[in-house]
Short mmCIF file of C-alpha atoms and ligand atoms in Angstrom, two decimals:
data_model
loop_
_atom_site.label_atom_id
_atom_site.label_comp_id
_atom_site.label_asym_id
_atom_site.label_seq_id
_atom_site.Cartn_x
_atom_site.Cartn_y
_atom_site.Cartn_z
CA MET A 225 6.45 -12.24 26.01
CA THR A 226 6.10 -13.50 22.58
CA ARG A 227 2.79 -13.33 20.74
CA ASP A 228 1.26 -16.21 18.88
CA PHE A 229 0.49 -14.94 15.47
CA VAL A 230 -0.06 -18.29 13.73
CA GLU A 231 -2.90 -19.41 15.88
CA THR A 232 -4.31 -16.47 17.83
CA ASN A 233 -3.17 -12.92 16.94
CA PHE A 234 -3.19 -13.18 13.19
CA PRO A 235 -4.54 -16.60 12.05
CA THR A 236 -4.53 -17.81 8.51
CA LEU A 237 -7.20 -16.29 6.32
CA ILE A 238 -7.45 -17.18 2.68
CA PRO A 239 -10.62 -17.20 0.54
CA GLU A 240 -11.54 -20.72 -0.76
CA ALA A 241 -11.24 -19.63 -4.48
CA PHE A 242 -7.87 -18.09 -3.83
CA LEU A 243 -6.30 -21.03 -2.01
CA SER A 244 -5.39 -23.12 -5.08
CA ARG A 245 -3.56 -20.20 -6.61
CA VAL A 246 -1.64 -19.69 -3.40
CA LYS A 247 -0.68 -23.34 -3.16
CA ALA A 248 0.48 -23.37 -6.74
CA SER A 249 3.06 -20.53 -6.29
CA ARG A 250 6.10 -20.35 -4.02
CA ALA A 251 5.85 -16.52 -3.84
CA LEU A 252 2.16 -16.64 -2.84
CA THR A 253 2.67 -19.40 -0.36
CA LYS A 254 5.40 -17.34 1.39
CA GLN A 255 2.89 -14.27 1.53
CA PHE A 256 -0.11 -16.05 2.86
CA ILE A 257 0.70 -19.19 4.57
CA PRO A 258 2.05 -18.70 8.08
CA THR A 259 5.05 -20.57 9.50
CA GLU A 260 6.41 -20.83 13.07
CA VAL A 261 9.03 -18.32 12.29
CA GLU A 262 6.44 -15.55 13.12
CA ASN A 263 6.51 -16.68 16.76
CA ASP A 264 10.24 -16.63 17.08
CA VAL A 265 11.14 -14.40 20.11
CA GLN A 266 14.33 -13.00 18.83
CA THR A 267 12.95 -11.81 15.47
CA GLN A 268 9.72 -10.43 17.18
CA LEU A 269 11.92 -8.25 19.25
CA GLN A 270 13.30 -6.50 16.28
CA GLY A 271 9.93 -5.55 15.02
CA LEU A 272 7.27 -2.89 16.08
CA GLN A 273 3.57 -3.16 16.77
CA ASP A 274 2.83 0.14 15.12
CA PRO A 275 5.69 0.40 12.67
CA ILE A 276 4.85 3.54 10.90
CA GLY A 277 3.27 5.48 13.76
CA ASP A 278 -0.36 5.56 12.66
CA LYS A 279 -1.56 6.33 16.19
CA LYS A 280 0.27 9.58 16.41
CA TYR A 281 -1.74 11.08 13.56
CA GLN A 282 -5.07 9.46 14.26
CA VAL A 283 -7.66 12.19 14.62
CA THR A 284 -10.81 9.90 14.99
CA LYS A 285 -11.01 6.20 15.25
CA ASN A 286 -11.16 6.01 11.35
CA LEU A 287 -9.12 8.88 10.18
CA ILE A 288 -5.38 9.44 10.02
CA HIS A 289 -4.22 12.95 9.01
CA ARG A 290 -0.42 12.92 8.52
CA TYR A 291 0.06 14.93 5.30
CA THR A 292 -1.59 18.34 4.97
CA SER A 293 -3.74 17.68 1.88
CA ARG A 294 -4.87 14.14 2.30
CA ALA A 295 -6.34 11.93 4.98
CA LEU A 296 -6.49 8.13 5.36
CA PHE A 297 -9.90 6.83 5.95
CA ILE A 298 -10.27 3.40 7.51
CA PRO A 299 -13.89 2.26 7.33
CA THR A 300 -13.05 -1.38 8.10
CA ASN A 301 -10.21 -3.49 9.59
CA LYS A 302 -11.20 -6.50 7.74
CA CYS A 303 -9.51 -8.13 4.76
CA PRO A 304 -10.39 -11.24 2.74
CA VAL A 305 -6.81 -12.47 3.47
CA HIS A 306 -4.19 -12.10 6.01
CA CYS A 307 -0.94 -11.13 4.32
CA ARG A 308 1.84 -12.45 6.62
CA TYR A 309 3.91 -9.20 6.15
CA CYS A 310 1.10 -6.85 6.86
CA PHE A 311 2.15 -3.79 8.78
CA ARG A 312 -1.31 -3.24 10.26
CA ARG A 313 -1.43 -6.95 11.42
CA ASN A 314 -1.71 -5.78 14.97
CA GLU A 315 -4.56 -3.49 14.32
CA LEU A 316 -6.76 -5.71 12.05
CA MET A 317 -8.47 -7.81 14.63
CA ASP A 318 -10.92 -5.35 16.17
CA ASP A 319 -13.33 -3.55 13.96
CA THR A 320 -14.47 -0.12 15.11
CA PHE A 321 -16.53 1.63 12.50
CA ASP A 322 -19.83 3.18 13.68
CA SER A 323 -21.98 6.09 12.70
CA LYS A 324 -20.83 8.25 15.65
CA GLU A 325 -17.23 7.91 14.74
CA PHE A 326 -18.05 8.63 11.06
CA ALA A 327 -19.89 11.82 12.18
CA ALA A 328 -16.73 12.74 14.02
CA SER A 329 -14.68 12.17 10.88
CA LEU A 330 -16.92 14.34 8.82
CA THR A 331 -16.81 17.10 11.34
CA TYR A 332 -12.98 16.95 11.26
CA LEU A 333 -12.88 17.00 7.48
CA ARG A 334 -15.23 20.03 7.37
CA ALA A 335 -13.02 21.86 9.89
CA HIS A 336 -9.97 21.09 7.75
CA PRO A 337 -10.65 22.34 4.18
CA GLU A 338 -6.94 21.87 3.38
CA ILE A 339 -7.68 18.12 3.06
CA ASN A 340 -8.67 17.59 -0.58
CA GLU A 341 -8.23 13.86 -0.93
CA VAL A 342 -9.76 11.08 1.15
CA ILE A 343 -7.95 7.77 0.82
CA PHE A 344 -9.99 4.64 1.68
CA THR A 345 -7.72 1.92 3.24
CA GLY A 346 -7.95 -0.61 5.86
CA GLY A 347 -8.30 -3.49 6.03
CA ASP A 348 -9.60 -3.61 2.53
CA PRO A 349 -12.32 -1.15 1.73
CA LEU A 350 -13.80 -3.43 -0.71
CA MET A 351 -14.95 -5.51 2.20
CA LEU A 352 -17.80 -2.97 2.49
CA SER A 353 -21.01 -3.50 0.54
CA ASP A 354 -21.73 -1.33 -2.58
CA SER A 355 -24.57 0.37 -0.74
CA LYS A 356 -22.26 1.21 2.20
CA ILE A 357 -19.62 2.59 -0.16
CA VAL A 358 -22.26 4.68 -1.97
CA LYS A 359 -23.36 6.07 1.50
CA LEU A 360 -19.82 7.03 2.36
CA LEU A 361 -18.99 8.60 -0.90
CA LYS A 362 -22.20 10.67 -0.81
CA ALA A 363 -21.36 11.91 2.53
CA PHE A 364 -17.89 13.01 1.28
CA SER A 365 -19.31 14.59 -1.80
CA GLU A 366 -21.17 17.03 0.44
CA ILE A 367 -17.92 18.49 1.68
CA SER A 368 -16.85 20.86 -1.10
CA SER A 369 -13.09 20.84 -0.24
CA ILE A 370 -12.83 17.09 -0.99
CA LYS A 371 -11.93 16.71 -4.64
CA TYR A 372 -10.21 13.41 -4.83
CA ILE A 373 -11.16 9.92 -3.86
CA ARG A 374 -8.63 7.06 -3.69
CA PHE A 375 -9.05 3.36 -2.68
CA HIS A 376 -6.24 1.25 -1.77
CA THR A 377 -7.10 -2.46 -2.18
CA ARG A 378 -5.90 -5.91 -2.72
CA MET A 379 -9.36 -7.20 -3.56
CA PRO A 380 -8.99 -7.57 -7.43
CA ILE A 381 -6.35 -10.14 -6.64
CA THR A 382 -7.67 -11.94 -3.65
CA ASN A 383 -11.34 -12.04 -4.84
CA PRO A 384 -11.79 -10.64 -8.44
CA GLY A 385 -15.37 -11.67 -8.36
CA ARG A 386 -16.08 -8.79 -5.98
CA LEU A 387 -15.65 -6.35 -9.06
CA THR A 388 -19.12 -6.95 -10.37
CA ASP A 389 -20.69 -4.88 -13.12
CA SER A 390 -22.78 -3.07 -10.62
CA PHE A 391 -19.79 -2.13 -8.55
CA THR A 392 -17.93 -0.65 -11.49
CA THR A 393 -20.98 1.15 -12.76
CA MET A 394 -21.51 2.62 -9.32
CA TRP A 395 -17.80 3.60 -9.18
CA LYS A 396 -17.97 5.31 -12.67
CA SER A 397 -21.15 7.23 -11.51
CA PHE A 398 -18.95 9.19 -8.98
CA GLU A 399 -16.40 10.19 -11.62
CA SER A 400 -18.72 13.18 -12.39
CA VAL A 401 -19.04 13.92 -8.73
CA PHE A 402 -15.42 14.11 -7.78
CA SER A 403 -12.55 15.56 -9.86
CA ARG A 404 -10.77 12.30 -9.68
CA MET A 405 -11.47 8.73 -8.62
CA THR A 406 -8.36 6.50 -8.46
CA PHE A 407 -7.66 3.08 -7.08
CA VAL A 408 -4.17 1.77 -6.01
CA LEU A 409 -3.89 -2.01 -6.27
CA HIS A 410 -1.59 -3.71 -3.83
CA THR A 411 0.35 -6.43 -5.51
CA ASN A 412 3.71 -7.87 -5.03
CA HIS A 413 4.30 -10.71 -7.56
CA ILE A 414 3.34 -11.68 -11.07
CA ASP A 415 1.81 -14.92 -9.90
CA GLU A 416 -0.99 -12.99 -8.28
CA PHE A 417 -2.56 -12.34 -11.72
CA ASP A 418 -4.61 -14.73 -13.79
CA GLN A 419 -7.16 -14.23 -16.50
CA LYS A 420 -9.98 -13.32 -14.11
CA VAL A 421 -7.79 -10.82 -12.23
CA ASN A 422 -6.67 -9.17 -15.47
CA GLN A 423 -10.20 -8.86 -16.70
CA ALA A 424 -11.60 -7.43 -13.48
CA LEU A 425 -8.89 -4.84 -13.49
CA LYS A 426 -9.47 -3.87 -17.05
CA LYS A 427 -13.04 -3.47 -16.38
CA TRP A 428 -12.51 -1.24 -13.37
CA GLY A 429 -10.34 1.10 -15.17
CA PRO A 430 -6.79 2.75 -15.12
CA PHE A 431 -5.03 2.13 -11.90
CA LEU A 432 -1.90 2.71 -9.87
CA THR A 433 -0.07 0.02 -7.99
CA GLN A 434 1.92 -0.35 -4.73
CA SER A 435 4.29 -3.15 -3.96
CA VAL A 436 6.32 -4.11 -1.01
CA LEU A 437 9.84 -5.39 -1.35
CA LEU A 438 9.68 -8.82 0.34
CA LYS A 439 12.60 -11.14 0.98
CA ASP A 440 12.16 -14.45 -1.00
CA VAL A 441 9.15 -13.05 -2.72
CA ASN A 442 10.21 -10.33 -5.10
CA ASN A 443 13.65 -9.11 -4.02
CA SER A 444 15.29 -9.20 -7.42
CA LYS A 445 15.28 -7.10 -10.56
CA GLU A 446 14.03 -9.91 -12.67
CA GLU A 447 10.96 -10.51 -10.47
CA LEU A 448 10.07 -6.88 -10.18
CA LEU A 449 10.45 -6.32 -13.83
CA LYS A 450 8.07 -9.17 -14.66
CA LEU A 451 5.56 -7.75 -12.29
CA PHE A 452 5.79 -4.10 -13.55
CA GLU A 453 5.83 -5.05 -17.17
CA HIS A 454 2.62 -7.00 -16.56
CA ILE A 455 1.03 -4.15 -14.63
CA ILE A 456 1.75 -1.76 -17.61
CA SER A 457 0.28 -4.33 -20.13
CA ILE A 458 -3.12 -4.29 -18.39
CA GLY A 459 -3.45 -0.62 -17.92
CA GLY A 460 -1.71 -0.01 -14.57
CA THR A 461 1.04 2.37 -13.58
CA PRO A 462 3.49 1.44 -10.84
CA TYR A 463 3.25 4.07 -8.12
CA TYR A 464 5.11 3.06 -5.00
CA LEU A 465 7.65 0.41 -4.19
CA HIS A 466 7.82 0.23 -0.40
CA HIS A 467 10.96 -0.82 1.57
CA PRO A 468 9.54 -3.36 4.15
CA ASP A 469 8.60 -2.02 7.54
CA LYS A 470 9.93 -3.47 10.72
CA VAL A 471 6.90 -5.39 11.72
CA GLU A 472 6.72 -7.62 14.79
CA GLY A 473 6.20 -11.21 13.64
CA ALA A 474 7.20 -10.39 10.06
CA MET A 475 10.89 -9.67 10.22
CA HIS A 476 11.59 -12.74 8.01
CA PHE A 477 10.49 -10.57 5.10
CA TYR A 478 12.90 -7.75 5.89
CA LEU A 479 15.86 -6.83 3.79
CA SER A 480 18.58 -4.26 3.93
CA LEU A 481 18.29 -0.67 2.42
CA GLU A 482 21.53 -1.40 0.50
CA GLU A 483 19.99 -4.49 -1.12
CA GLY A 484 16.81 -2.62 -2.00
CA ARG A 485 18.74 0.34 -3.54
CA LYS A 486 20.71 -2.00 -5.77
CA ILE A 487 17.61 -3.58 -7.09
CA TYR A 488 15.96 -0.24 -7.62
CA ALA A 489 18.91 1.20 -9.42
CA ALA A 490 19.07 -1.92 -11.80
CA LEU A 491 15.25 -1.41 -12.54
CA ARG A 492 15.80 2.19 -13.60
CA ASP A 493 17.91 0.87 -16.48
CA GLU A 494 15.12 -1.35 -17.73
CA LEU A 495 11.93 0.63 -17.40
CA PRO A 496 10.71 3.92 -18.87
CA GLY A 497 10.53 6.70 -16.44
CA TRP A 498 6.78 6.70 -16.38
CA ALA A 499 6.85 3.02 -15.31
CA ILE A 500 9.22 3.39 -12.29
CA PRO A 501 7.62 3.40 -9.09
CA HIS A 502 8.86 5.69 -6.21
CA TYR A 503 10.96 3.68 -3.95
CA VAL A 504 9.81 4.83 -0.42
CA LEU A 505 10.45 4.06 3.22
CA ASP A 506 8.11 4.90 6.14
CA ILE A 507 10.36 6.26 8.92
CA PRO A 508 9.39 4.43 12.19
CA GLY A 509 7.50 6.58 14.72
CA GLY A 510 5.42 8.39 12.17
CA ASP A 511 7.61 10.87 10.39
CA GLY A 512 6.10 9.60 7.17
CA LYS A 513 7.24 8.46 3.78
CA THR A 514 10.54 9.45 2.43
CA LEU A 515 12.38 8.53 -0.79
CA ALA A 516 14.51 5.46 -0.02
CA PHE A 517 16.83 6.16 -2.87
CA ASN A 518 17.16 9.05 -5.35
CA SER A 519 20.37 8.67 -7.30
CA GLU A 520 20.02 12.06 -8.94
CA SER A 521 19.59 14.65 -6.25
CA TYR A 522 20.46 13.42 -2.85
CA GLU A 523 21.75 16.40 -1.05
CA PHE A 524 20.28 19.81 -0.43
CA SER A 525 23.79 21.18 -0.54
CA GLY A 526 23.87 20.83 -4.36
CA ARG A 527 26.21 17.93 -4.49
CA PHE A 528 25.04 15.24 -6.83
CA ILE A 529 25.53 11.48 -6.02
CA ASN A 530 26.16 8.88 -8.73
CA LYS A 531 24.62 5.43 -8.72
CA ASP A 532 27.82 3.97 -7.28
CA SER A 533 27.51 6.52 -4.50
CA SER A 534 30.46 8.56 -5.55
CA TYR A 535 29.99 12.31 -5.96
CA SER A 536 29.74 13.76 -9.43
CA ASP A 537 31.96 16.75 -10.64
CA TYR A 538 28.96 18.76 -11.47
CA THR A 539 28.58 22.00 -9.57
CA PRO A 540 25.22 23.70 -9.92
CA PRO A 541 25.71 27.35 -10.91
CA GLN A 542 24.82 29.79 -8.19
CA PRO A 543 21.80 32.04 -8.87
CA GLN A 544 22.70 35.79 -9.25
C1 LIG B 234 0.98 7.03 2.32
C2 LIG B 234 0.06 7.78 3.11
C3 LIG B 234 -0.85 8.77 2.50
C4 LIG B 234 -0.88 9.00 1.04
O1 LIG B 234 0.26 9.50 0.60
P1 LIG B 234 0.45 9.67 -1.00
O2 LIG B 234 1.97 10.19 -1.12
O3 LIG B 234 -0.41 10.72 -1.44
O4 LIG B 234 0.18 8.40 -1.69
C5 LIG B 234 -1.65 9.50 3.31
N1 LIG B 234 -1.74 9.33 4.61
C6 LIG B 234 -0.82 8.47 5.28
C7 LIG B 234 -0.88 8.38 6.75
C8 LIG B 234 0.03 7.69 4.55
O5 LIG B 234 0.87 6.87 5.18
S1 LIG B 235 -4.72 -6.72 2.35
FE1 LIG B 235 -3.42 -5.04 3.27
S2 LIG B 235 -4.28 -4.64 5.27
FE2 LIG B 235 -5.20 -6.54 4.50
S3 LIG B 235 -3.73 -8.18 5.42
FE3 LIG B 235 -2.98 -7.66 3.35
S4 LIG B 235 -1.38 -6.00 3.66
FE4 LIG B 235 -2.66 -6.12 5.57
#
């Protein structure tokens, strides 16, 4: 049974103001305008509906607890856009946030003081109103074990107007409440930035970024270098480069690990260490993120692996 993503399961969604930028760029067109290839049976069969195993670690409708110290909080499944490669595309259609579920999430967080960071994701958490965000942040601030707040968002790119002065003032007011407030911008290509986007990001503050390697969008050293150098120039720090997940209906973006590793190795020659994102992969089924490539110290045995995948002669001294 194939699913119809183009018309029914994951229809086109692009804000009016963003559309002209999408149409003007090949890399954006590929990311946001659907094509019939999403409905192709053979390629759908290679993909998964829950590619990274979110469900296995879901502790309330809105909370996913996979890593000891931090939990994902999903207050909304809505986004201003539908990215065609989205790995949560099968979860985005039904919105399930209510006060009863939120109370259950708070109870869980209180019972698990090892969680020190709440990561707002979605959907896009900036779909919530400022007053809703304030309410949620205040509730988290009453749990003393929660020290860090992080937002993962694509909104500064898809709708920079959302970052109003009152929003950024509100955000900064919580910087004295939590030890650290961070946001991670999701961006894949330099064409996603224009003057308005740059200004909105500078106003909000220093930020981290996450990008997904996507076939025919950014799968070359040159494209990624342009993107990362731009991010650095406006106060951002590349944080994660994700290998694409195997997503039902989005396999046309997929590329091999070998190709990804070659691109990443080439990037390491061109960027300073502090501007190199971690290249990571989510193991299907929910085992979590793992480094997709680490040329320096691959094996626990102590053998070192060179960039060309030969072993180096270096033998670590044995501790006495
Ligand atoms: C990626 C992820 C996080 C955050 O991990 P960091 O390495 O701290 O960025 C938290 N929870 C889940 C389920 C994740 O997939
Ligand atoms: S913004 Fe994120 S969650 Fe929303 S459609 Fe795009 S990739 Fe998916």
